[in-house]
Amino acid sequence: MVEDVGFLGLGVMGRPMALNLVRGGTPLIVWNRSPAAAEALREAGAGVAASPAAVFARARTVFVMLADEKAVDTVLGRGTPEFARLVADRTLVHMGTTSPGYSRGLEADVRAAGGTYVEAPVSGSRAPAEAGRLVAMLAGPPEAVARVRALITPMCHESFVCGTSAPEALLMKLAVNLFLITTVTGLSEAYHFAERHGLDQATFLAVVDAGPMASGVSRVKAPKLRDRDFDVQAAVLDVLKNNRLIAEAAREAELASPLLDVCHALFAETVELGYGKADMVAVLEAIEARTERSAGTV
C-alpha cells in the first residue's frame, strides 16, 4: 500500500508545489489555514484535512511550506505536548525559508520527539513552482534525504544534497538568495538608467537577452520592468525577510555584505512606498524615488 504524503501550507508557493505532487501521482493529504486555498487540491484529487493533526495521522512524511517561524511553531504546536504526538515516527520536511538557527533548533526538537527532520528549501518563485522547475537543497540523515529527494521530483527539476544536518541546506539557500536579490536589484537599476536616458526599452531588453548576463531571472524580470507588471511572483515583503535572514547570518559569521545592505535599504523603502505585496521588481519604485529626491522634484 502506498502511504499518503502530507503537505501543510498552500500559499503562493505551496499551492502549485502541492498541485504538482498530486499531478505526479503522489497520494497527498493537505491542510491550509484558509480552507478555500485547498479547493484546487481537492479538485485535483488530494485529500483535504480539517487540521494539521489529521494530516500527521495519515501521513508519515509531511512537507511544511509555511510563511515564517511563528507559523511553523503554531501549526506544529511546538512547545506543547501536541508537538511530540504529531512528529514522533514521522519525517518532517521543512521547505520554507527561516533563519538557520531556527531550523537547527527545530531539528533538535523533532529528533528529541522521535521524529526525523529534513531541510528542503527551494530556489525559485511562483512561475517555476507552477512549472515544477524549482531547485531543492536538502540536508538531513542520508536515508531520509534519499526518500524525500525521490518524492520532490514532481516539484523540482534539480535537487542537491548539501549536508547531513541543519542548517546546511538553509545556508545554501540564503547564499543563492543573496545572488538573486542583488541580481534583480541590479537589473532594475540598469533598466532605470536606460529608461531615464531615453533609450529604447525593447532594444535594452534585447541586448540584455542576447548578452552574457542573460538568465532565467532576467528573461522573467526584464519584461515585468518594461510593463511595470508588479503581479507577485516573489513578494517584496518576502524578499525583505530573506534579506534580513541573510544579513543576520552574515553578521553571526562576521562577514561583510555591502551589496546586500544596500538592497535591504531599497526594499525597505519599497515597502514604505506601499509595494510590500508586489513583485520584487517593484524595487524600481524605490530607485525612481531616490532619483526624484536627488533631482529635487519631491
Short mmCIF file of C-alpha atoms in Angstrom, two decimals:
data_model
loop_
_atom_site.label_atom_id
_atom_site.label_comp_id
_atom_site.label_asym_id
_atom_site.label_seq_id
_atom_site.Cartn_x
_atom_site.Cartn_y
_atom_site.Cartn_z
CA MET A 1 0.00 0.00 0.00
CA VAL A 2 1.34 3.44 -0.96
CA GLU A 3 1.42 5.76 2.04
CA ASP A 4 -0.12 9.20 1.96
CA VAL A 5 2.18 12.20 2.00
CA GLY A 6 1.20 15.35 3.90
CA PHE A 7 1.53 18.98 2.87
CA LEU A 8 0.93 21.96 5.17
CA GLY A 9 0.69 25.46 3.69
CA LEU A 10 -0.92 26.35 0.35
CA GLY A 11 0.24 29.89 -0.27
CA VAL A 12 1.79 31.47 -3.36
CA MET A 13 4.44 28.74 -3.50
CA GLY A 14 2.84 25.92 -1.57
CA ARG A 15 -0.28 25.51 -3.67
CA PRO A 16 1.45 24.99 -7.05
CA MET A 17 4.04 22.76 -5.40
CA ALA A 18 1.34 20.57 -3.87
CA LEU A 19 -0.59 20.51 -7.15
CA ASN A 20 2.48 19.20 -8.94
CA LEU A 21 2.80 16.43 -6.37
CA VAL A 22 -0.79 15.35 -6.94
CA ARG A 23 -0.47 15.54 -10.71
CA GLY A 24 2.69 13.48 -10.46
CA GLY A 25 0.75 10.67 -8.78
CA THR A 26 1.62 11.34 -5.13
CA PRO A 27 -1.22 10.38 -2.76
CA LEU A 28 -1.47 13.68 -0.91
CA ILE A 29 -3.33 14.93 2.13
CA VAL A 30 -3.20 18.72 2.58
CA TRP A 31 -4.11 21.38 5.11
CA ASN A 32 -4.22 25.16 4.92
CA ARG A 33 -5.33 27.74 7.45
CA SER A 34 -7.70 29.26 4.86
CA PRO A 35 -9.74 26.30 3.54
CA ALA A 36 -10.58 27.99 0.23
CA ALA A 37 -6.95 27.63 -0.88
CA ALA A 38 -7.30 23.84 -0.69
CA GLU A 39 -10.16 23.58 -3.18
CA ALA A 40 -7.87 23.35 -6.20
CA LEU A 41 -6.07 20.48 -4.48
CA ARG A 42 -9.36 18.73 -3.73
CA GLU A 43 -10.37 19.06 -7.37
CA ALA A 44 -7.01 17.61 -8.44
CA GLY A 45 -7.55 14.55 -6.25
CA ALA A 46 -5.83 15.38 -2.95
CA GLY A 47 -7.42 14.73 0.39
CA VAL A 48 -8.14 17.85 2.42
CA ALA A 49 -7.71 17.59 6.19
CA ALA A 50 -9.53 19.66 8.78
CA SER A 51 -6.42 20.11 10.92
CA PRO A 52 -2.65 19.57 10.91
CA ALA A 53 -3.16 16.68 13.34
CA ALA A 54 -5.36 14.96 10.75
CA VAL A 55 -2.52 15.24 8.22
CA PHE A 56 0.01 13.68 10.59
CA ALA A 57 -2.47 10.92 11.46
CA ARG A 58 -2.50 9.77 7.83
CA ALA A 59 0.96 10.65 6.53
CA ARG A 60 4.40 9.51 7.68
CA THR A 61 6.16 12.18 5.61
CA VAL A 62 4.86 15.75 5.92
CA PHE A 63 6.06 18.73 3.88
CA VAL A 64 5.84 22.09 5.64
CA MET A 65 5.68 25.23 3.46
CA LEU A 66 4.53 27.92 5.88
CA ALA A 67 5.11 31.67 5.93
CA ASP A 68 7.54 32.06 8.81
CA GLU A 69 8.89 30.65 12.04
CA LYS A 70 5.88 31.70 14.12
CA ALA A 71 3.52 29.98 11.70
CA VAL A 72 5.54 26.75 11.82
CA ASP A 73 5.60 26.75 15.62
CA THR A 74 1.88 27.48 15.85
CA VAL A 75 0.79 24.88 13.30
CA LEU A 76 3.01 22.17 14.80
CA GLY A 77 2.15 23.05 18.40
CA ARG A 78 5.83 23.42 19.17
CA GLY A 79 6.44 23.86 22.88
CA THR A 80 3.33 21.84 23.78
CA PRO A 81 2.76 18.09 24.27
CA GLU A 82 0.93 18.07 20.92
CA PHE A 83 4.21 18.62 19.07
CA ALA A 84 5.68 15.27 20.12
CA ARG A 85 2.43 13.48 19.35
CA LEU A 86 2.49 14.89 15.83
CA VAL A 87 6.10 14.35 14.81
CA ALA A 88 7.01 11.08 16.56
CA ASP A 89 7.83 8.42 13.95
CA ARG A 90 7.25 10.96 11.17
CA THR A 91 9.58 12.68 8.73
CA LEU A 92 9.11 16.44 8.85
CA VAL A 93 10.32 18.18 5.69
CA HIS A 94 10.91 21.90 6.26
CA MET A 95 10.69 23.64 2.86
CA GLY A 96 10.24 27.25 3.91
CA THR A 97 12.89 29.91 4.43
CA THR A 98 13.68 30.59 8.08
CA SER A 99 16.79 31.52 10.00
CA PRO A 100 19.47 28.83 10.17
CA GLY A 101 19.37 28.94 13.96
CA TYR A 102 15.63 28.34 13.99
CA SER A 103 16.00 25.31 11.71
CA ARG A 104 18.77 23.91 13.89
CA GLY A 105 16.52 24.19 16.93
CA LEU A 106 13.53 22.66 15.15
CA GLU A 107 15.69 19.75 14.04
CA ALA A 108 16.76 19.13 17.64
CA ASP A 109 13.15 19.20 18.87
CA VAL A 110 11.92 16.85 16.15
CA ARG A 111 14.69 14.36 16.89
CA ALA A 112 14.04 14.58 20.63
CA ALA A 113 10.40 13.73 19.95
CA GLY A 114 11.36 10.63 17.98
CA GLY A 115 10.91 12.09 14.50
CA THR A 116 13.18 12.66 11.53
CA TYR A 117 13.98 16.10 10.16
CA VAL A 118 14.91 17.05 6.62
CA GLU A 119 15.64 20.57 5.41
CA ALA A 120 14.49 21.09 1.83
CA PRO A 121 14.29 24.81 0.98
CA VAL A 122 13.75 25.62 -2.69
CA SER A 123 15.07 28.23 -5.08
CA GLY A 124 12.54 29.75 -7.44
CA SER A 125 9.41 31.88 -7.42
CA ARG A 126 5.78 31.31 -8.38
CA ALA A 127 6.35 30.64 -12.09
CA PRO A 128 8.98 27.90 -11.55
CA ALA A 129 6.79 26.47 -8.79
CA GLU A 130 3.87 26.22 -11.22
CA ALA A 131 6.09 24.63 -13.87
CA GLY A 132 7.72 22.13 -11.50
CA ARG A 133 11.08 23.78 -12.13
CA LEU A 134 12.20 24.59 -8.60
CA VAL A 135 15.67 23.73 -7.34
CA ALA A 136 15.79 22.00 -3.96
CA MET A 137 18.60 21.94 -1.43
CA LEU A 138 18.48 19.11 1.11
CA ALA A 139 20.11 18.31 4.42
CA GLY A 140 19.38 15.53 6.87
CA PRO A 141 20.01 11.83 7.52
CA PRO A 142 21.07 10.22 4.21
CA GLU A 143 18.27 7.62 4.07
CA ALA A 144 15.59 10.20 4.81
CA VAL A 145 17.09 12.65 2.32
CA ALA A 146 17.05 9.95 -0.37
CA ARG A 147 13.34 9.28 0.26
CA VAL A 148 12.46 12.96 0.22
CA ARG A 149 14.56 13.57 -2.89
CA ALA A 150 12.53 10.96 -4.75
CA LEU A 151 9.24 12.46 -3.55
CA ILE A 152 10.02 16.02 -4.64
CA THR A 153 10.71 15.15 -8.28
CA PRO A 154 7.32 16.50 -9.50
CA MET A 155 8.09 19.85 -7.83
CA CYS A 156 11.80 20.23 -8.53
CA HIS A 157 13.73 19.63 -11.72
CA GLU A 158 17.01 19.62 -9.77
CA SER A 159 17.93 18.77 -6.20
CA PHE A 160 21.23 18.93 -4.33
CA VAL A 161 22.31 17.25 -1.12
CA CYS A 162 24.02 19.92 0.99
CA GLY A 163 24.78 18.01 4.19
CA THR A 164 23.58 15.59 6.84
CA SER A 165 22.10 18.07 9.30
CA ALA A 166 20.55 21.52 9.60
CA PRO A 167 21.20 24.27 8.69
CA GLU A 168 23.44 23.34 5.77
CA ALA A 169 20.62 23.42 3.21
CA LEU A 170 19.22 26.70 4.51
CA LEU A 171 22.63 28.35 4.44
CA MET A 172 22.95 27.26 0.82
CA LYS A 173 19.50 28.73 0.10
CA LEU A 174 20.49 32.04 1.71
CA ALA A 175 23.66 32.20 -0.38
CA VAL A 176 21.59 31.65 -3.54
CA ASN A 177 19.06 34.25 -2.41
CA LEU A 178 21.82 36.80 -1.88
CA PHE A 179 22.74 36.38 -5.54
CA LEU A 180 19.09 36.62 -6.61
CA ILE A 181 18.34 39.77 -4.60
CA THR A 182 21.40 41.65 -5.78
CA THR A 183 20.86 40.49 -9.37
CA VAL A 184 17.24 41.67 -9.60
CA THR A 185 18.10 44.95 -7.88
CA GLY A 186 20.95 45.50 -10.33
CA LEU A 187 18.71 44.72 -13.29
CA SER A 188 16.11 47.17 -12.01
CA GLU A 189 18.71 49.90 -11.61
CA ALA A 190 20.09 49.20 -15.09
CA TYR A 191 16.57 49.42 -16.54
CA HIS A 192 16.05 52.73 -14.72
CA PHE A 193 19.35 54.05 -16.09
CA ALA A 194 18.42 53.09 -19.67
CA GLU A 195 14.88 54.44 -19.42
CA ARG A 196 15.92 57.81 -17.94
CA HIS A 197 18.49 58.24 -20.70
CA GLY A 198 15.72 57.84 -23.27
CA LEU A 199 16.97 54.52 -24.64
CA ASP A 200 14.54 52.27 -26.45
CA GLN A 201 13.22 49.81 -23.87
CA ALA A 202 12.72 46.95 -26.31
CA THR A 203 16.28 47.32 -27.56
CA PHE A 204 17.61 47.35 -23.99
CA LEU A 205 15.78 44.12 -23.23
CA ALA A 206 17.02 42.55 -26.47
CA VAL A 207 20.63 43.47 -25.74
CA VAL A 208 20.42 42.04 -22.21
CA ASP A 209 18.82 38.86 -23.52
CA ALA A 210 21.46 38.40 -26.22
CA GLY A 211 24.43 39.03 -23.97
CA PRO A 212 26.35 37.10 -21.31
CA MET A 213 24.18 38.44 -18.46
CA ALA A 214 21.04 36.78 -19.81
CA SER A 215 19.47 34.27 -17.45
CA GLY A 216 16.18 32.75 -16.49
CA VAL A 217 15.81 35.56 -13.96
CA SER A 218 16.46 38.34 -16.49
CA ARG A 219 14.09 36.80 -19.03
CA VAL A 220 11.27 36.82 -16.49
CA LYS A 221 12.00 40.07 -14.66
CA ALA A 222 13.08 42.38 -17.52
CA PRO A 223 9.69 42.26 -19.29
CA LYS A 224 7.98 42.89 -15.96
CA LEU A 225 10.08 46.03 -15.55
CA ARG A 226 9.20 47.19 -19.08
CA ASP A 227 5.48 46.66 -18.49
CA ARG A 228 5.55 47.81 -14.86
CA ASP A 229 3.97 44.45 -14.14
CA PHE A 230 4.19 44.08 -10.39
CA ASP A 231 1.97 40.99 -10.21
CA VAL A 232 3.59 38.96 -7.48
CA GLN A 233 5.96 36.09 -8.13
CA ALA A 234 8.30 36.83 -5.24
CA ALA A 235 6.82 39.50 -2.97
CA VAL A 236 8.81 42.49 -1.75
CA LEU A 237 7.97 41.66 1.87
CA ASP A 238 9.32 38.14 1.42
CA VAL A 239 12.46 39.49 -0.22
CA LEU A 240 12.95 41.88 2.69
CA LYS A 241 12.53 38.98 5.14
CA ASN A 242 15.07 36.90 3.24
CA ASN A 243 17.42 39.87 3.09
CA ARG A 244 17.22 40.18 6.87
CA LEU A 245 17.89 36.46 7.36
CA ILE A 246 20.96 36.61 5.12
CA ALA A 247 22.24 39.73 6.87
CA GLU A 248 21.81 38.12 10.29
CA ALA A 249 23.67 35.00 9.16
CA ALA A 250 26.44 37.19 7.74
CA ARG A 251 26.76 39.17 10.97
CA GLU A 252 26.84 35.97 13.03
CA ALA A 253 29.77 34.76 10.92
CA GLU A 254 31.38 38.25 10.96
CA LEU A 255 31.06 38.57 7.19
CA ALA A 256 30.73 41.77 5.18
CA SER A 257 27.67 42.05 2.93
CA PRO A 258 27.87 45.52 1.32
CA LEU A 259 25.63 44.86 -1.70
CA LEU A 260 23.04 43.11 0.44
CA ASP A 261 22.95 46.06 2.84
CA VAL A 262 22.12 48.48 0.01
CA CYS A 263 19.39 46.12 -1.21
CA HIS A 264 17.95 45.91 2.29
CA ALA A 265 17.54 49.69 2.38
CA LEU A 266 15.95 49.76 -1.08
CA PHE A 267 13.44 47.01 -0.35
CA ALA A 268 12.54 48.65 2.97
CA GLU A 269 11.86 51.86 1.03
CA THR A 270 9.77 49.87 -1.46
CA VAL A 271 7.59 48.63 1.41
CA GLU A 272 7.25 52.18 2.75
CA LEU A 273 6.01 53.25 -0.69
CA GLY A 274 3.18 50.71 -0.42
CA TYR A 275 4.53 47.89 -2.59
CA GLY A 276 5.11 45.24 0.06
CA LYS A 277 2.82 42.72 -1.61
CA ALA A 278 4.03 43.48 -5.13
CA ASP A 279 6.67 41.54 -7.03
CA MET A 280 10.28 42.27 -6.17
CA VAL A 281 10.78 44.24 -9.41
CA ALA A 282 8.76 46.97 -7.68
CA VAL A 283 12.11 47.93 -6.14
CA LEU A 284 12.18 50.08 -9.28
CA GLU A 285 9.79 52.43 -7.44
CA ALA A 286 12.32 52.98 -4.67
CA ILE A 287 15.12 53.61 -7.16
CA GLU A 288 12.93 56.12 -9.02
CA ALA A 289 12.02 57.82 -5.75
CA ARG A 290 15.71 58.27 -4.94
CA THR A 291 16.29 59.81 -8.37
CA GLU A 292 13.42 62.23 -7.85
CA ARG A 293 14.69 63.21 -4.40
CA SER A 294 18.22 63.81 -5.71
CA ALA A 295 16.77 65.92 -8.54
CA GLY A 296 14.78 67.95 -6.02
CA THR A 297 11.42 67.07 -7.60
CA VAL A 298 9.91 65.73 -4.38
#
